[in-house]
Every structure is written in structure tokens, then in C-alpha cells.
Amino acid sequence: MSVIGAYATMGLRELLAKASPPRSGDTLAGLAAASEEERVRAQMALADVPLSRFLNECVVPYEQDEITRLIIDGHDKKAFAAIAGFSVGEFRDWLLTDEVTTATLTELACGITPEMAAAVSKLMGIQDLILVASKCSVTTSFRNTIGLPGTLSVRLQPNHPTDDLRGIAASTLDGLCYGCGDAVIGINPATDNVENISRLLQMLDDLIERYRIPTQSCVLTHVTTTMEAMKKGAPVDLCFQSIAGTEKANASFGVNLGLLQEAHEATLALGRGTLGNNVMYFETGQGSALSANGHSGVDQQTLEARAYAVARKFKPLLVNTVVGFIGPEYLYNGKQIIRAGLEDHFCGKLLGVPMGVDVCYTNHAEADQDDMDVLLTLLGNAGCNFIMGVPGADDIMLNYQSTSFHDAAYIRKLLGLTPAPEFQTWLESMSIHDNQGRLLPVSSKNRLLDIKGEVSR
């Protein structure tokens, strides 16, 4: 038997876990390789696995999991034909060649399963993840166009610990004056009930309408609360939901594919988009299935990729991996967070999902803002669709550290990136940006500064 012979006979579920780069969540679940030697041997064996095997061997049983059924039943065999003869290692090598272009990857997306994407990512270094992701382009639209080459959008996140409208409005004004908010103005509510959600939605809608801002709003409440708010006439642009990579984990969130389909149809029926009809916003994160005891013995990065199959079905405007938010139990330190963020972005883009990343960490993780600067800079080069814009990078409601309005200005300036084109035109009209996408000094010409205490409690 060869040095990797024992690993070559492993089931895919175990082999994927052993081949995964180190992370604390897999260790917690008892799935990780026991040593670097074991990890390398597993990676060598994984490189020889034919991609076709992933269509015949499910890491979560087909009969027990609706996401597995979604992946297998929805697989595009015609698109897969281009890579059907490859092993995982050959797939990696091919992705890195110059012959593989943006058009190639766009046509291929529906032929790749999440497990294939996860497998090839485990064989890639940081530079590989960045290079291939930079060739992927996934564009979506609602009131503006997100994901175009040369652009980087920002979710303006004006959370407040008591949902005070004046506090939210102040943060929103601050973010808009830094050119943030083209991805969405999205609030995580402190109080989750229909009345409060409707109040927040109405305030954001009034602001967008008054200043004719080409963007969309969202309150990140449970999908059933959003649907109830719709029935009561609340101005819902995007429907939000956290999702995971197994049916059991999604059940812990109180959702399934049928409910998400109902929410998608209800939001589409409102017809509030002016440029497009991508109406869903999903958030994910490595470790969510393990934290819900719904991981089914599968490593957390493979399950994260499976969550993107759920997202892909509903043609979302935005998908966001909140990469360091769940905590050090799952991604222990800055090194693990950086790797995970690039993996998530790569896998999502390869699967045709409009990926953004919340470049973040919790206060008890072994990470700091230097680590986030590194990840932000790498993601900017990888072609990430959007990041977060949080006042001072410190979310005082969710109690975690993310990226600030200043960080967004930095990465755009460094790489010559602009906001979504419609939003950029608006920023120019408000004297916030010049016609090159650069921030202008705050002046009396900035019409947003005309707001004078018009938001009530």
C-alpha cells in the first residue's frame, strides 16, 4: 500500500475533514487531522479523487437531507461536462490556467457542486484562492448594480442597542457621507417584533425616498417576521435570513427550503426593484451547523459551501459570510479567520453566488484589527462584491469588531475601486464623491447635511 493508500479508501466525508486546513471547530467536532502529516496525506489522496465521485457519494445522506437533494437534483450535467474527467487536483491546476476566463467560470458554475468547490479549495494556497476568485464575476441588481468589475460595494450597518431612530439615522448619515450603503442599508434589530421591524423599515424607506438614493434597505429579522411585516404593508425591499448547510441546521434557524421559497415569492410580488429582481439577502458562517448540532460529521468549511447551494436557488442580491462572528470555538485566531474568509469567498464565487464578507472577529478571539486589515486587502484583490461599513468598526449592538466606513474608503482608494455605478452617480450629485469615485472634503455643498432633527424617536 502506498503512503496515502489508507487515505484513498476513506469516505469523502472523512477525507474532506482530514484534508481541511486547521480550524478549531473541526477539532472541537473531533473531525480534524491529528497531525500535519495526516493532513498532507489526506490532501494528496483528495487530489486524486475524481470529481464525478461527488455526484455518487453524498457527505450528508440524500434520503435524510433536503439540501443534498437540492444539490444532486439541481446539478447541471451539461455544464459539468467540461470538467467531468478531472480529479480534484487536476481541477485545481486547470482553474489556475490562463485559458480559464470569467466567461468560462460563469458557464461552469451550475455544474460545480459545493463539495467539489470545498474540495478544490482545500488544495489551494492563499494566492490560489485569490487568483481564481478574481476571475469570477457575479452581478446582481435591485435599485443598483452590484458586483461589476472595478467596483466594491458596502453594506451600511447602523445598528443601535435600543433601536433608537435618531442613533440609527446619525450612523446612516455618517456612512453615506463616506460613500457607504450601496450594497444595502441593513439594520440588525435589537427588538424582533413586527411593530419595531416596520418602524425601522419605514424610517429607512423615507430616507431613501427623500434623497432618491439608488440603494435598498433591509432589517435583518427572521424571515417569518419579515413576511408578517409585508402583510401589514411595511416597505420591504430585501428579505433576509441566516442559512446553513444542512437541513437540521436550518431547522434550528426555523427555516426550510419551502419557507424560503414562500418568502422569495412574497418579496418578488412587491415589485419594489427598479433595475432588477434579486430580492433575497442571506448570511452564513463557518461553524453554524456545528453550533446547532446539525453538522452530520462533516467539516465546517464543506458545510459552509453547501449553504451557498441554498442561497443560489433563490437568486439573492447579497450573500454574506460573517466569517469571524461565531467565535474562537470555530475559528480560533486571525490566521484561521483570514483563511476561512478567502475560502468562503472563493467557493461562493465559483458556485455563482454574489459573495460579500463581513471581515470581523469577536472580542474573545485571538485576532485584532491588523488581521482584519490583511483580510480586507486580500479580499479587495480577490474581487469581493461587498464588505461591511460599521461606525468605528465597532458594532455596539452585536458586540463584535468589523470594518469601518474609513476601511471601505481605504480599500477603494488603494485598488481604484468605485461603488455601484448608480450609487456613484448619486454620490457625485450630492458632492460626496468626485467623478473618479474619490471622497471629497465635507462642505456646504453636501446636501445630506441638510437633515436637521427630522427623525423622531
Tab-separated table of C-alpha atoms in Angstrom:
chain	number	residue	atom	x	y	z
A	1	MET	CA	0.000	0.000	0.000
A	2	SER	CA	1.314	3.495	-0.886
A	3	VAL	CA	1.966	6.210	1.656
A	4	ILE	CA	-1.506	7.613	1.001
A	5	GLY	CA	-3.208	4.273	0.333
A	6	ALA	CA	-5.136	4.226	3.604
A	7	TYR	CA	-6.498	7.688	2.924
A	8	ALA	CA	-7.507	6.785	-0.614
A	9	THR	CA	-10.006	4.285	0.798
A	10	MET	CA	-11.647	6.808	3.126
A	11	GLY	CA	-15.180	8.011	2.540
A	12	LEU	CA	-15.476	11.514	1.147
A	13	ARG	CA	-16.848	12.934	4.380
A	14	GLU	CA	-13.847	11.834	6.419
A	15	LEU	CA	-11.336	12.626	3.691
A	16	LEU	CA	-12.628	16.188	3.264
A	17	ALA	CA	-12.409	16.751	7.008
A	18	LYS	CA	-8.874	15.369	7.325
A	19	ALA	CA	-7.699	17.417	4.327
A	20	SER	CA	-9.105	20.690	5.643
A	21	PRO	CA	-6.607	23.330	6.828
A	22	PRO	CA	-6.591	23.683	10.637
A	23	ARG	CA	-9.544	25.278	12.403
A	24	SER	CA	-10.771	24.990	15.939
A	25	GLY	CA	-14.333	24.000	15.006
A	26	ASP	CA	-13.236	20.800	13.285
A	27	THR	CA	-11.044	19.973	16.265
A	28	LEU	CA	-13.994	20.594	18.594
A	29	ALA	CA	-16.110	18.236	16.495
A	30	GLY	CA	-13.423	15.531	16.505
A	31	LEU	CA	-13.087	15.650	12.720
A	32	ALA	CA	-9.722	17.330	12.151
A	33	ALA	CA	-6.490	15.638	11.158
A	34	ALA	CA	-4.456	14.636	14.199
A	35	SER	CA	-1.219	15.951	12.716
A	36	GLU	CA	0.153	17.924	9.788
A	37	GLU	CA	1.421	14.672	8.294
A	38	GLU	CA	-2.085	13.224	8.368
A	39	ARG	CA	-3.481	16.408	6.824
A	40	VAL	CA	-0.976	16.358	3.950
A	41	ARG	CA	-1.592	12.685	3.233
A	42	ALA	CA	-5.332	13.339	3.149
A	43	GLN	CA	-4.796	16.274	0.775
A	44	MET	CA	-2.697	14.075	-1.510
A	45	ALA	CA	-5.436	11.454	-1.570
A	46	LEU	CA	-8.124	14.096	-2.122
A	47	ALA	CA	-6.203	15.428	-5.129
A	48	ASP	CA	-6.662	12.040	-6.833
A	49	VAL	CA	-10.425	11.822	-6.234
A	50	PRO	CA	-12.434	12.087	-9.487
A	51	LEU	CA	-14.925	14.963	-9.451
A	52	SER	CA	-17.570	12.511	-10.649
A	53	ARG	CA	-17.370	10.716	-7.308
A	54	PHE	CA	-19.036	13.712	-5.628
A	55	LEU	CA	-22.178	13.021	-7.663
A	56	ASN	CA	-22.385	9.429	-6.415
A	57	GLU	CA	-21.275	9.731	-2.784
A	58	CYS	CA	-23.108	12.261	-0.625
A	59	VAL	CA	-21.474	13.611	2.542
A	60	VAL	CA	-24.954	14.021	4.071
A	61	PRO	CA	-27.354	11.220	3.016
A	62	TYR	CA	-29.703	12.064	0.152
A	63	GLU	CA	-32.695	10.479	1.880
A	64	GLN	CA	-32.162	12.474	5.080
A	65	ASP	CA	-31.355	15.967	3.880
A	66	GLU	CA	-33.224	18.332	1.559
A	67	ILE	CA	-30.085	20.329	0.802
A	68	THR	CA	-28.363	17.205	-0.502
A	69	ARG	CA	-31.404	16.565	-2.679
A	70	LEU	CA	-31.278	20.178	-3.899
A	71	ILE	CA	-27.597	19.790	-4.825
A	72	ILE	CA	-27.948	16.438	-6.606
A	73	ASP	CA	-31.305	17.019	-8.302
A	74	GLY	CA	-30.348	20.510	-9.459
A	75	HIS	CA	-26.918	19.610	-10.807
A	76	ASP	CA	-26.322	20.803	-14.370
A	77	LYS	CA	-24.724	17.840	-16.144
A	78	LYS	CA	-24.227	19.806	-19.356
A	79	ALA	CA	-22.181	22.469	-17.570
A	80	PHE	CA	-20.271	19.775	-15.670
A	81	ALA	CA	-19.192	18.078	-18.891
A	82	ALA	CA	-16.261	20.490	-19.283
A	83	ILE	CA	-14.638	19.162	-16.092
A	84	ALA	CA	-16.212	15.691	-15.821
A	85	GLY	CA	-12.922	13.905	-16.499
A	86	PHE	CA	-10.912	15.838	-13.899
A	87	SER	CA	-9.701	14.780	-10.491
A	88	VAL	CA	-9.805	17.387	-7.725
A	89	GLY	CA	-6.106	18.100	-8.237
A	90	GLU	CA	-6.491	18.432	-11.994
A	91	PHE	CA	-9.446	20.761	-11.424
A	92	ARG	CA	-7.247	22.998	-9.256
A	93	ASP	CA	-4.484	23.107	-11.856
A	94	TRP	CA	-6.974	23.903	-14.638
A	95	LEU	CA	-8.627	26.724	-12.684
A	96	LEU	CA	-5.265	28.424	-12.364
A	97	THR	CA	-4.538	28.402	-16.108
A	98	ASP	CA	-4.983	31.433	-18.346
A	99	GLU	CA	-7.433	29.536	-20.554
A	100	VAL	CA	-9.984	29.658	-17.740
A	101	THR	CA	-11.628	33.058	-18.028
A	102	THR	CA	-14.538	34.849	-16.404
A	103	ALA	CA	-16.826	33.581	-19.165
A	104	THR	CA	-15.599	30.012	-18.605
A	105	LEU	CA	-16.325	30.163	-14.886
A	106	THR	CA	-19.734	31.751	-15.389
A	107	GLU	CA	-20.789	28.910	-17.698
A	108	LEU	CA	-19.353	26.321	-15.320
A	109	ALA	CA	-20.937	27.496	-12.062
A	110	CYS	CA	-24.086	25.351	-12.172
A	111	GLY	CA	-22.005	22.272	-12.955
A	112	ILE	CA	-19.996	22.534	-9.731
A	113	THR	CA	-21.370	21.098	-6.505
A	114	PRO	CA	-20.500	22.700	-3.149
A	115	GLU	CA	-18.498	19.638	-2.167
A	116	MET	CA	-16.388	19.956	-5.332
A	117	ALA	CA	-15.752	23.619	-4.577
A	118	ALA	CA	-14.843	22.860	-0.972
A	119	ALA	CA	-12.544	20.016	-2.025
A	120	VAL	CA	-10.551	22.064	-4.513
A	121	SER	CA	-10.257	24.954	-2.054
A	122	LYS	CA	-8.578	22.615	0.452
A	123	LEU	CA	-5.754	22.071	-2.050
A	124	MET	CA	-5.232	25.775	-2.671
A	125	GLY	CA	-2.907	28.276	-1.080
A	126	ILE	CA	-3.962	31.823	-0.262
A	127	GLN	CA	-2.723	33.156	-3.594
A	128	ASP	CA	-4.645	30.445	-5.477
A	129	LEU	CA	-7.901	31.324	-3.721
A	130	ILE	CA	-7.415	34.999	-4.576
A	131	LEU	CA	-6.377	34.468	-8.189
A	132	VAL	CA	-9.257	32.179	-9.162
A	133	ALA	CA	-11.863	34.205	-7.273
A	134	SER	CA	-10.654	37.343	-9.040
A	135	LYS	CA	-11.632	35.710	-12.341
A	136	CYS	CA	-15.202	35.075	-11.149
A	137	SER	CA	-17.855	37.725	-11.709
A	138	VAL	CA	-21.346	37.534	-10.221
A	139	THR	CA	-23.550	40.572	-10.822
A	140	THR	CA	-26.937	41.259	-9.224
A	141	SER	CA	-29.343	44.187	-9.149
A	142	PHE	CA	-32.311	45.722	-7.332
A	143	ARG	CA	-32.065	49.536	-7.345
A	144	ASN	CA	-28.414	49.476	-8.351
A	145	THR	CA	-25.965	47.012	-9.880
A	146	ILE	CA	-23.646	45.128	-7.534
A	147	GLY	CA	-20.593	43.062	-8.443
A	148	LEU	CA	-19.424	44.740	-11.641
A	149	PRO	CA	-15.660	44.593	-12.300
A	150	GLY	CA	-13.846	47.526	-10.729
A	151	THR	CA	-16.481	48.075	-8.047
A	152	LEU	CA	-16.725	47.281	-4.340
A	153	SER	CA	-19.998	47.825	-2.517
A	154	VAL	CA	-20.604	48.341	1.198
A	155	ARG	CA	-23.425	47.332	3.476
A	156	LEU	CA	-24.050	50.301	5.752
A	157	GLN	CA	-24.704	48.717	9.171
A	158	PRO	CA	-26.109	51.400	11.518
A	159	ASN	CA	-27.084	49.127	14.425
A	160	HIS	CA	-28.195	50.618	17.735
A	161	PRO	CA	-28.555	48.801	21.098
A	162	THR	CA	-32.072	50.205	21.661
A	163	ASP	CA	-33.118	50.676	18.005
A	164	ASP	CA	-33.240	54.425	18.596
A	165	LEU	CA	-34.186	56.021	15.283
A	166	ARG	CA	-32.062	59.101	15.876
A	167	GLY	CA	-28.989	56.995	16.611
A	168	ILE	CA	-29.592	54.844	13.537
A	169	ALA	CA	-30.130	57.946	11.388
A	170	ALA	CA	-26.895	59.515	12.655
A	171	SER	CA	-24.882	56.402	11.794
A	172	THR	CA	-26.589	56.153	8.416
A	173	LEU	CA	-25.786	59.785	7.617
A	174	ASP	CA	-22.160	59.216	8.651
A	175	GLY	CA	-21.874	56.166	6.421
A	176	LEU	CA	-23.475	57.813	3.401
A	177	CYS	CA	-21.049	60.713	3.718
A	178	TYR	CA	-18.215	58.181	3.373
A	179	GLY	CA	-19.773	56.663	0.243
A	180	CYS	CA	-21.099	53.564	2.002
A	181	GLY	CA	-24.513	51.959	1.626
A	182	ASP	CA	-24.716	50.849	-1.996
A	183	ALA	CA	-24.990	47.136	-1.147
A	184	VAL	CA	-27.778	47.782	1.352
A	185	ILE	CA	-28.586	49.875	4.397
A	186	GLY	CA	-29.141	46.956	6.733
A	187	ILE	CA	-30.107	47.031	10.413
A	188	ASN	CA	-29.776	44.150	12.872
A	189	PRO	CA	-32.697	44.929	15.181
A	190	ALA	CA	-32.294	44.794	18.947
A	191	THR	CA	-36.011	44.033	19.345
A	192	ASP	CA	-37.507	41.496	16.969
A	193	ASN	CA	-41.225	42.100	16.570
A	194	VAL	CA	-43.363	43.181	13.641
A	195	GLU	CA	-44.141	46.629	15.020
A	196	ASN	CA	-40.499	47.513	15.602
A	197	ILE	CA	-39.354	45.991	12.319
A	198	SER	CA	-41.969	48.003	10.432
A	199	ARG	CA	-40.900	51.191	12.215
A	200	LEU	CA	-37.274	50.684	11.184
A	201	LEU	CA	-38.197	49.819	7.607
A	202	GLN	CA	-40.372	52.902	7.293
A	203	MET	CA	-37.616	55.187	8.547
A	204	LEU	CA	-35.120	53.781	6.026
A	205	ASP	CA	-37.665	53.934	3.222
A	206	ASP	CA	-38.429	57.581	3.994
A	207	LEU	CA	-34.715	58.413	3.879
A	208	ILE	CA	-34.153	56.569	0.591
A	209	GLU	CA	-37.209	58.159	-0.989
A	210	ARG	CA	-36.482	61.696	0.224
A	211	TYR	CA	-32.928	61.756	-1.086
A	212	ARG	CA	-33.615	59.428	-4.023
A	213	ILE	CA	-30.775	57.153	-3.003
A	214	PRO	CA	-30.296	54.303	-5.506
A	215	THR	CA	-29.975	51.590	-2.889
A	216	GLN	CA	-32.089	49.162	-0.893
A	217	SER	CA	-32.924	48.686	2.772
A	218	CYS	CA	-33.235	45.604	4.926
A	219	VAL	CA	-33.963	44.807	8.560
A	220	LEU	CA	-32.267	41.519	9.377
A	221	THR	CA	-35.077	39.821	11.240
A	222	HIS	CA	-36.373	36.263	10.873
A	223	VAL	CA	-37.968	35.534	7.525
A	224	THR	CA	-41.377	34.910	9.123
A	225	THR	CA	-41.314	38.310	10.820
A	226	THR	CA	-40.454	39.968	7.510
A	227	MET	CA	-43.336	38.157	5.823
A	228	GLU	CA	-45.717	39.313	8.534
A	229	ALA	CA	-44.441	42.877	8.124
A	230	MET	CA	-45.116	42.615	4.374
A	231	LYS	CA	-48.714	41.609	5.062
A	232	LYS	CA	-49.110	44.718	7.205
A	233	GLY	CA	-47.832	46.955	4.421
A	234	ALA	CA	-44.250	47.573	5.578
A	235	PRO	CA	-41.902	48.775	2.789
A	236	VAL	CA	-39.759	45.634	2.433
A	237	ASP	CA	-37.019	45.781	-0.203
A	238	LEU	CA	-34.969	42.674	0.663
A	239	CYS	CA	-35.959	39.596	2.640
A	240	PHE	CA	-33.205	38.398	4.983
A	241	GLN	CA	-32.419	35.030	6.508
A	242	SER	CA	-29.452	33.237	8.065
A	243	ILE	CA	-28.893	29.862	6.410
A	244	ALA	CA	-26.655	26.832	6.905
A	245	GLY	CA	-25.518	23.746	5.017
A	246	THR	CA	-27.758	21.003	6.388
A	247	GLU	CA	-31.488	20.582	6.776
A	248	LYS	CA	-31.066	20.029	10.523
A	249	ALA	CA	-29.052	23.229	10.990
A	250	ASN	CA	-31.610	25.231	9.028
A	251	ALA	CA	-34.362	23.740	11.153
A	252	SER	CA	-32.590	25.207	14.184
A	253	PHE	CA	-32.971	28.595	12.445
A	254	GLY	CA	-36.666	27.878	11.963
A	255	VAL	CA	-36.483	27.623	8.171
A	256	ASN	CA	-36.571	25.114	5.335
A	257	LEU	CA	-36.477	25.362	1.557
A	258	GLY	CA	-40.253	25.556	1.309
A	259	LEU	CA	-40.463	28.525	3.672
A	260	LEU	CA	-37.629	30.312	1.866
A	261	GLN	CA	-39.436	29.760	-1.431
A	262	GLU	CA	-42.603	31.285	0.036
A	263	ALA	CA	-40.643	34.294	1.296
A	264	HIS	CA	-38.896	34.726	-2.052
A	265	GLU	CA	-42.182	34.736	-3.949
A	266	ALA	CA	-43.812	37.140	-1.490
A	267	THR	CA	-40.919	39.615	-1.744
A	268	LEU	CA	-40.827	39.397	-5.532
A	269	ALA	CA	-44.544	40.137	-5.638
A	270	LEU	CA	-43.952	43.544	-4.037
A	271	GLY	CA	-42.163	44.675	-7.199
A	272	ARG	CA	-40.059	47.306	-5.436
A	273	GLY	CA	-36.886	46.866	-7.500
A	274	THR	CA	-36.254	49.365	-10.280
A	275	LEU	CA	-33.314	47.700	-12.054
A	276	GLY	CA	-33.624	44.043	-11.088
A	277	ASN	CA	-35.455	41.466	-9.026
A	278	ASN	CA	-32.752	39.954	-6.810
A	279	VAL	CA	-34.657	40.311	-3.532
A	280	MET	CA	-33.020	37.944	-1.019
A	281	TYR	CA	-30.186	38.604	1.420
A	282	PHE	CA	-28.561	35.597	3.107
A	283	GLU	CA	-25.895	35.370	5.796
A	284	THR	CA	-23.777	32.347	6.620
A	285	GLY	CA	-20.735	31.441	8.699
A	286	GLN	CA	-18.393	28.514	9.216
A	287	GLY	CA	-19.396	26.673	12.384
A	288	SER	CA	-23.120	27.430	12.328
A	289	ALA	CA	-24.092	23.803	11.694
A	290	LEU	CA	-21.805	22.549	14.461
A	291	SER	CA	-23.183	25.106	16.910
A	292	ALA	CA	-26.685	23.821	16.076
A	293	ASN	CA	-25.571	20.171	16.445
A	294	GLY	CA	-26.532	19.732	12.822
A	295	HIS	CA	-23.158	19.080	11.174
A	296	SER	CA	-23.702	15.357	10.454
A	297	GLY	CA	-19.997	14.643	10.848
A	298	VAL	CA	-18.996	16.986	8.015
A	299	ASP	CA	-16.249	19.589	8.360
A	300	GLN	CA	-17.391	23.184	8.763
A	301	GLN	CA	-15.926	24.560	5.533
A	302	THR	CA	-17.658	21.943	3.370
A	303	LEU	CA	-20.931	22.705	5.143
A	304	GLU	CA	-20.411	26.416	4.554
A	305	ALA	CA	-20.101	25.743	0.820
A	306	ARG	CA	-23.330	23.721	0.965
A	307	ALA	CA	-25.113	26.774	2.380
A	308	TYR	CA	-24.276	28.539	-0.884
A	309	ALA	CA	-26.345	25.939	-2.750
A	310	VAL	CA	-29.333	27.082	-0.689
A	311	ALA	CA	-28.565	30.708	-1.495
A	312	ARG	CA	-28.023	30.014	-5.199
A	313	LYS	CA	-31.513	28.565	-5.571
A	314	PHE	CA	-33.151	31.885	-4.680
A	315	LYS	CA	-31.011	34.212	-6.837
A	316	PRO	CA	-30.090	36.596	-3.987
A	317	LEU	CA	-28.863	40.154	-4.272
A	318	LEU	CA	-26.348	39.567	-1.477
A	319	VAL	CA	-24.746	36.628	0.327
A	320	ASN	CA	-22.514	37.448	3.257
A	321	THR	CA	-20.239	35.135	5.204
A	322	VAL	CA	-19.945	36.665	8.683
A	323	VAL	CA	-16.637	34.931	8.894
A	324	GLY	CA	-15.337	35.611	12.404
A	325	PHE	CA	-18.612	36.332	14.167
A	326	ILE	CA	-19.399	32.921	15.674
A	327	GLY	CA	-16.240	32.978	17.767
A	328	PRO	CA	-12.912	31.272	18.505
A	329	GLU	CA	-14.596	27.918	19.155
A	330	TYR	CA	-14.887	27.658	15.367
A	331	LEU	CA	-12.175	29.970	14.001
A	332	TYR	CA	-9.634	30.405	16.757
A	333	ASN	CA	-7.368	33.224	15.596
A	334	GLY	CA	-6.591	35.734	12.883
A	335	LYS	CA	-4.790	33.149	10.746
A	336	GLN	CA	-7.826	30.863	10.686
A	337	ILE	CA	-10.238	33.752	10.057
A	338	ILE	CA	-8.173	35.033	7.125
A	339	ARG	CA	-8.026	31.609	5.506
A	340	ALA	CA	-11.735	30.965	6.089
A	341	GLY	CA	-12.791	34.307	4.635
A	342	LEU	CA	-10.861	33.667	1.435
A	343	GLU	CA	-12.185	30.095	1.197
A	344	ASP	CA	-15.764	31.245	1.624
A	345	HIS	CA	-15.416	33.970	-0.970
A	346	PHE	CA	-13.746	31.607	-3.431
A	347	CYS	CA	-16.326	28.837	-3.008
A	348	GLY	CA	-19.263	31.215	-3.244
A	349	LYS	CA	-17.985	32.911	-6.382
A	350	LEU	CA	-17.118	29.562	-8.005
A	351	LEU	CA	-20.713	28.443	-7.372
A	352	GLY	CA	-22.112	31.627	-8.928
A	353	VAL	CA	-23.136	33.313	-5.683
A	354	PRO	CA	-22.775	37.121	-5.136
A	355	MET	CA	-20.387	36.875	-2.196
A	356	GLY	CA	-19.556	39.514	0.341
A	357	VAL	CA	-17.558	39.057	3.533
A	358	ASP	CA	-18.030	40.593	6.954
A	359	VAL	CA	-14.348	40.967	7.826
A	360	CYS	CA	-14.796	40.543	11.557
A	361	TYR	CA	-13.881	38.949	14.861
A	362	THR	CA	-15.280	38.697	18.369
A	363	ASN	CA	-13.563	40.331	21.305
A	364	HIS	CA	-12.519	36.975	22.818
A	365	ALA	CA	-10.829	35.677	19.643
A	366	GLU	CA	-7.067	35.666	19.170
A	367	ALA	CA	-7.322	38.300	16.455
A	368	ASP	CA	-7.055	42.055	16.084
A	369	GLN	CA	-7.614	44.840	13.595
A	370	ASP	CA	-4.277	44.173	11.891
A	371	ASP	CA	-5.600	40.739	10.923
A	372	MET	CA	-8.737	42.348	9.543
A	373	ASP	CA	-6.680	44.833	7.525
A	374	VAL	CA	-4.865	41.895	5.951
A	375	LEU	CA	-8.082	40.041	5.101
A	376	LEU	CA	-9.746	43.193	3.772
A	377	THR	CA	-6.799	43.890	1.476
A	378	LEU	CA	-6.721	40.313	0.201
A	379	LEU	CA	-10.476	40.276	-0.438
A	380	GLY	CA	-10.271	43.544	-2.337
A	381	ASN	CA	-7.777	41.916	-4.674
A	382	ALA	CA	-9.934	38.778	-4.897
A	383	GLY	CA	-12.890	40.774	-6.251
A	384	CYS	CA	-15.194	40.578	-3.237
A	385	ASN	CA	-18.655	42.004	-4.043
A	386	PHE	CA	-19.160	43.867	-0.775
A	387	ILE	CA	-17.980	44.376	2.801
A	388	MET	CA	-19.493	45.923	5.933
A	389	GLY	CA	-19.413	49.555	6.959
A	390	VAL	CA	-19.810	49.887	10.741
A	391	PRO	CA	-19.283	53.162	12.658
A	392	GLY	CA	-15.736	52.981	14.030
A	393	ALA	CA	-15.617	49.264	13.074
A	394	ASP	CA	-17.213	48.537	16.487
A	395	ASP	CA	-20.775	47.221	16.430
A	396	ILE	CA	-22.178	48.413	19.749
A	397	MET	CA	-25.331	46.299	19.442
A	398	LEU	CA	-23.852	42.953	18.342
A	399	ASN	CA	-20.621	43.493	20.315
A	400	TYR	CA	-18.088	42.469	17.692
A	401	GLN	CA	-15.429	44.140	15.562
A	402	SER	CA	-15.883	44.604	11.811
A	403	THR	CA	-14.786	47.086	9.125
A	404	SER	CA	-15.445	50.807	9.290
A	405	PHE	CA	-16.517	53.444	6.790
A	406	HIS	CA	-12.850	54.504	6.729
A	407	ASP	CA	-11.790	50.956	5.855
A	408	ALA	CA	-14.102	50.978	2.840
A	409	ALA	CA	-12.610	54.275	1.693
A	410	TYR	CA	-9.115	52.808	2.112
A	411	ILE	CA	-9.629	49.699	0.011
A	412	ARG	CA	-11.452	51.577	-2.738
A	413	LYS	CA	-8.678	54.171	-2.917
A	414	LEU	CA	-5.888	51.594	-2.805
A	415	LEU	CA	-7.275	49.466	-5.640
A	416	GLY	CA	-9.055	52.134	-7.667
A	417	LEU	CA	-12.491	50.668	-6.950
A	418	THR	CA	-15.773	52.567	-7.044
A	419	PRO	CA	-19.244	51.958	-5.614
A	420	ALA	CA	-22.078	50.559	-7.731
A	421	PRO	CA	-22.352	52.857	-10.776
A	422	GLU	CA	-25.834	54.197	-9.987
A	423	PHE	CA	-24.797	54.921	-6.415
A	424	GLN	CA	-21.582	56.552	-7.615
A	425	THR	CA	-23.603	58.914	-9.817
A	426	TRP	CA	-25.744	59.818	-6.805
A	427	LEU	CA	-22.652	60.418	-4.648
A	428	GLU	CA	-21.349	62.815	-7.284
A	429	SER	CA	-24.680	64.646	-7.381
A	430	MET	CA	-24.518	65.063	-3.593
A	431	SER	CA	-20.889	66.323	-3.702
A	432	ILE	CA	-19.731	63.352	-1.648
A	433	HIS	CA	-17.529	61.822	-4.378
A	434	ASP	CA	-15.830	63.326	-7.372
A	435	ASN	CA	-16.275	61.757	-10.807
A	436	GLN	CA	-13.353	59.409	-10.171
A	437	GLY	CA	-15.021	57.794	-7.168
A	438	ARG	CA	-12.862	59.658	-4.646
A	439	LEU	CA	-14.187	61.146	-1.431
A	440	LEU	CA	-14.478	64.913	-1.413
A	441	PRO	CA	-13.888	67.049	1.696
A	442	VAL	CA	-17.100	67.658	3.616
A	443	SER	CA	-18.532	71.006	2.513
A	444	SER	CA	-21.729	73.012	2.472
A	445	LYS	CA	-22.463	71.530	-0.953
A	446	ASN	CA	-23.181	68.166	0.670
A	447	ARG	CA	-26.989	68.145	0.624
A	448	LEU	CA	-27.226	65.271	3.086
A	449	LEU	CA	-26.134	67.686	5.801
A	450	ASP	CA	-29.448	69.499	5.435
A	451	ILE	CA	-31.016	66.885	7.747
A	452	LYS	CA	-31.956	68.836	10.893
A	453	GLY	CA	-33.505	66.617	13.532
A	454	GLU	CA	-36.302	65.394	11.326
A	455	VAL	CA	-36.169	61.790	12.592
A	456	SER	CA	-38.412	61.182	15.603
A	457	ARG	CA	-37.856	58.666	18.329
